[in-house]
Amino acid sequence: MSLPEEDLTCPICCDIFSDPVLLACSHSFCRGCLKRCWDNGLRECPVCRKKASKSTAPSNLALKNVCEALLEVRRQNSVVVEDKTNCSQHGEKLKLFCLVDKQPICVVCQSSKLHKSHDCSPIEEATVDCKDELSLSLKSLQDKLDNLKRIHMTSADTFKYIKTQSLETQRLIKSQFKQLHQVLHAEESARIAAVKKEEEEKIAGMKDKIKEVSAEVLNLTEIISVIQEQIKEDDMVLLKNFQSTLERRKSVALGSDHMSGTLIDITKHLANLKYTVWENMLDQIDYTPVTLDPNTAHPCLILSEDLTSLHYSKQATCCPDNPERFHISAEVVGTASLGSGNHHWVVETGSNQDWLLGVASSSVPRNNEISARPENGFWTLCFRDGELRAMTSPPTSLTITKPPKQVKVQLDYNKGTVSFSDTADNTTIYTFTTTFKESLLPYFYTQSSHPLRIMPEKVLITMLRQ
């Protein structure tokens, strides 16, 4: 264990012991310090004043070794400090800082070929400048660290959300297939019932036919038996009964042997069965030309399970802060990327009094608040505060007798037109004309709890004949 430095200090010179001696009273002093005190004639301990023997005080070897070790450590430390402040090549003080090589140098180094043409500054100024630069670097690194921590947290939340998305999507798929299974099961049951019904009808017909033929067979058998008996009778009896016997024979009508149509019409039940069932299912299945992309929906927008309607909720949902999502206002876009050709869809606005509909460029910012204007990549119709406006620059107020309950959006990408019409009377509300430079997405905005709904369309089947 090392002793505290105060225990290694001489009480007389207040410095580290030099050749320490030990008195009988257990106090230690430097040999030289004690000699100077005793030169006055009094041989006593300078601390406790106890009389000392007249013999020479013995050396305190243990204390001497400890003190010498402490002095050696001090000496080595002073050499290290001196080495740090002196030039290792020239031994001169490091008084300058080379701004090119970014290292401290001495005045001899500055005159050398290595640094002669380099700009230098005094160590004191360089220290301040370097500390400032390191402080900026530290702040930048701290910002990066904070950003990485935020990304890490967002990634963890996204990981959990992906699991939730997967389970919910699987549930919805199973739900929709269950509905399809129910439709198919109902169709199967109806067709099997039709086969059984026809079977019952055909069997009933055949039973009637068999019964009729059996009766005719019995009647004919009886007549044959009578004729056979008449042939065996006397001639006179045969002749007397001949007329009645002939009449009885003529009353026999042979049954029809026509059996056409008695079998089950298999073709009626099996011909193009899969196609016919699929065609019938179309009457019970909705098709919407546009579906909403939930990964782009603002957290305050609630989408329906089939992704065809949206409404606003003050209670934001828990969803990740992914780059595709609108973060500022209650917006969402469709999944279909519209890059050429003609497209249309109908949106039911109903009781919603605060909405924007139309198209937006696929590159519109999702984390900045910008106006829905053509110069920003939006071509939309807006209804708010009872006023209908085309969102031109500035907005154009439109005169209407009553708000449209259903709005048809028509895009002709190649001609550069976006038209809005009221489906009630098929009148055009407004048409934008421009030149599109990138793909577009169906666009929706609302801050109303009343839903906007994309209307389903009737599917027509066209047969291609070779």
PDB file of C-alpha atoms in Angstrom, residues 141-157:
ATOM      1  CA  LEU A 141     -21.713  12.933 -34.526  1.00  0.00           C
ATOM      2  CA  GLN A 142     -24.178  13.358 -31.663  1.00  0.00           C
ATOM      3  CA  ASP A 143     -26.871  14.332 -34.153  1.00  0.00           C
ATOM      4  CA  LYS A 144     -26.033  11.255 -36.227  1.00  0.00           C
ATOM      5  CA  LEU A 145     -26.176   9.110 -33.101  1.00  0.00           C
ATOM      6  CA  ASP A 146     -29.573  10.557 -32.161  1.00  0.00           C
ATOM      7  CA  ASN A 147     -30.771   9.967 -35.712  1.00  0.00           C
ATOM      8  CA  LEU A 148     -29.514   6.369 -35.644  1.00  0.00           C
ATOM      9  CA  LYS A 149     -31.267   5.810 -32.314  1.00  0.00           C
ATOM     10  CA  ARG A 150     -34.471   7.213 -33.827  1.00  0.00           C
ATOM     11  CA  ILE A 151     -34.082   4.951 -36.881  1.00  0.00           C
ATOM     12  CA  HIS A 152     -33.445   1.985 -34.599  1.00  0.00           C
ATOM     13  CA  MET A 153     -36.596   2.725 -32.613  1.00  0.00           C
ATOM     14  CA  THR A 154     -38.614   3.280 -35.801  1.00  0.00           C
ATOM     15  CA  SER A 155     -37.256   0.034 -37.248  1.00  0.00           C
ATOM     16  CA  ALA A 156     -38.298  -1.863 -34.127  1.00  0.00           C
ATOM     17  CA  ASP A 157     -41.796  -0.335 -34.318  1.00  0.00           C
TER      18      ASP A 157
END
